C-alpha positions as CSV (number, residue, x, y, z in Angstrom):
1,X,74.9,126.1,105.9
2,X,71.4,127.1,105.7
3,X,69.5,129.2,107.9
4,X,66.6,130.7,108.9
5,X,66.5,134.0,110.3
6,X,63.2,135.7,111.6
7,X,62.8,139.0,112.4
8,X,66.4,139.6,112.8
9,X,66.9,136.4,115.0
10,X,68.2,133.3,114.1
11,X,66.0,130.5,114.6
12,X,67.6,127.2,112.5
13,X,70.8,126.4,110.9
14,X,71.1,123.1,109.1
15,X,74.6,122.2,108.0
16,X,74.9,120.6,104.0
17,X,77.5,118.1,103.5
18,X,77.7,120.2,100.0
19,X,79.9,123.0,98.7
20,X,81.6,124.2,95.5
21,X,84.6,121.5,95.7
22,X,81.6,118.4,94.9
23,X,80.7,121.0,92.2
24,X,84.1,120.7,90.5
25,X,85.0,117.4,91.5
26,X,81.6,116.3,89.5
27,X,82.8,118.4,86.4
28,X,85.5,117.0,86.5
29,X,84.4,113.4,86.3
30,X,81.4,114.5,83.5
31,X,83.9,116.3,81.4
32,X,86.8,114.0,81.7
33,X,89.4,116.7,83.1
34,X,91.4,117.7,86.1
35,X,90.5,119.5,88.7
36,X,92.1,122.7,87.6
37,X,90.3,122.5,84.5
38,X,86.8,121.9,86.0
39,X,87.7,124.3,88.5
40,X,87.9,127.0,85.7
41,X,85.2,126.0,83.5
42,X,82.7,125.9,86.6
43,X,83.7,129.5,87.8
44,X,83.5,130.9,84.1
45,X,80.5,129.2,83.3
46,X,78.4,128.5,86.2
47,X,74.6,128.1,85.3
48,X,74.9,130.6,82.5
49,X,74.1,128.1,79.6
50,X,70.7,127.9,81.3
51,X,69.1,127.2,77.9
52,X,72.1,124.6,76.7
53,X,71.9,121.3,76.8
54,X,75.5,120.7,78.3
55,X,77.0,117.8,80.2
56,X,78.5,120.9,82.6
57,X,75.0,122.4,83.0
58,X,72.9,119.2,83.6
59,X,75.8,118.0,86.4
60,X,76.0,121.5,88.2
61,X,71.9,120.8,88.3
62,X,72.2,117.9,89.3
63,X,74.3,118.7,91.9
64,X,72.3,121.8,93.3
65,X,69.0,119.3,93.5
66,X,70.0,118.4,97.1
67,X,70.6,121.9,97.9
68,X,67.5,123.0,96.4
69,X,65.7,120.5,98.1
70,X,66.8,121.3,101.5
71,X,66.0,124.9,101.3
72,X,62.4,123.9,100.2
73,X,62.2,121.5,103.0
74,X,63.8,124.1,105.5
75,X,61.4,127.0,104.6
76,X,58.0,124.3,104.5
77,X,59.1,124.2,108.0
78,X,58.5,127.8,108.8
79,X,55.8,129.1,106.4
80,X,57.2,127.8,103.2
81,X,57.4,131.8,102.2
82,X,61.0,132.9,101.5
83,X,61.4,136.8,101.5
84,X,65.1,136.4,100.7
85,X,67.8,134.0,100.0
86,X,71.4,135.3,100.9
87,X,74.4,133.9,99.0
88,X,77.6,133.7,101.0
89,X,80.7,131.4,100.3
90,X,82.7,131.0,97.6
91,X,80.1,129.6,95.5
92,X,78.0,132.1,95.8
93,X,79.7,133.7,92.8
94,X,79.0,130.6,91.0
95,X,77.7,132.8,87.7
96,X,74.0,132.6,87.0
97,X,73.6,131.0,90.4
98,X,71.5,133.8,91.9
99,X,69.4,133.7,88.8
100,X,68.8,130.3,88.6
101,X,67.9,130.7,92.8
102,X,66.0,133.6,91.9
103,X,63.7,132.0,89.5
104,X,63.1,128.5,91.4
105,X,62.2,130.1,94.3
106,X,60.8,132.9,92.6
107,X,62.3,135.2,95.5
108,X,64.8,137.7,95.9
109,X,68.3,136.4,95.5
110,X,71.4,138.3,96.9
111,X,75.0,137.8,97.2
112,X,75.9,138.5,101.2
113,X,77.9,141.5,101.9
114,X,79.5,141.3,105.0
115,X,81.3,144.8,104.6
116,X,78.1,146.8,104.4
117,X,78.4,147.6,108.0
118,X,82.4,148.3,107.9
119,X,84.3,151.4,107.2
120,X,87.4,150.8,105.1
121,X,89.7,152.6,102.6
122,X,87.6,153.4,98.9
123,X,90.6,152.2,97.4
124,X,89.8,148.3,99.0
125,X,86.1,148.3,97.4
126,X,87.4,146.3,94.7
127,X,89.1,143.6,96.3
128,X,87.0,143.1,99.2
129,X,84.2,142.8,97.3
130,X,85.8,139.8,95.3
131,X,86.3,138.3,98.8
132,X,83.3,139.1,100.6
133,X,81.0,136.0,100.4
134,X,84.4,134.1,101.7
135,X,84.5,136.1,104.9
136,X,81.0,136.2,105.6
137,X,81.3,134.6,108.8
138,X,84.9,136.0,110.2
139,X,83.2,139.1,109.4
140,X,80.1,138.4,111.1
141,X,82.5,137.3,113.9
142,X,84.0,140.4,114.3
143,X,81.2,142.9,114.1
144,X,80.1,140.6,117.4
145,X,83.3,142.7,119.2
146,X,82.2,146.3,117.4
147,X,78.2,146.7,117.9
């Protein structure tokens, strides 16, 4: 999903028929292996061989075009000025991703982190970091019953 939020209200959400499974399943045609394996190459390499000319890289591009093109088209609609991109999925973990966001759009780039207004055990930091992006909107969901 993308969406726009101004001054702390949402005013658009577009829904891309585009996530990190098209990501693998591509890999996994370009590199001639299973899903598993593409699976694993695409969440240890991601976009960091940004320099490389790899059959990985240029179809994880490739595949982000759409995406990229969308938020271009969604943000011309409201100013064209992006003050921040927010990550949040499991892709958003998608290594080098921000980076690659970051310098496109030349804009901030974050990964979303819906337990920044939670109180929870020190001891889960870990973990539910790892998760976060995942439970964006459960958490989002839930905060609706809190504040």
């Amino acid at each position: 999903n993308l969406s726009i939020i101004q001054d702390l209200t949402p005013v658009l959400d577009r829904s891309l028929d585009m996530g990190g499974i098209n990501l693998t399943k591509r890999l996994a045609e370009v590199l001639s292996v299973n899903l598993a394996q593409a699976e694993e190459i695409k969440k240890d390499l991601g976009l960091s061989l940004q320099n490389a000319q790899s059959p990985a890289l240029a179809a994880l591009k490739e595949m982000l075009n759409p995406i990229l093109h969308e938020i271009r088209y969604t943000a011309n609609l409201y100013g064209g000025n992006l003050s921040k991109l927010i990550l949040t999925g499991g892709s958003a973990f998608l290594p080098s991703l921000s980076a690659y966001l970051q310098e496109t759009f030349n804009t901030l780039v974050v990964v979303g982190d819906p337990w920044s207004a939670m109180i929870f055990p020190k001891g889960l930091e870990g973990v539910l970091n790892e998760i976060g992006p995942r439970f964006s909107v459960a958490a989002g969901l839930a905060m609706r019953e809190i504040l």
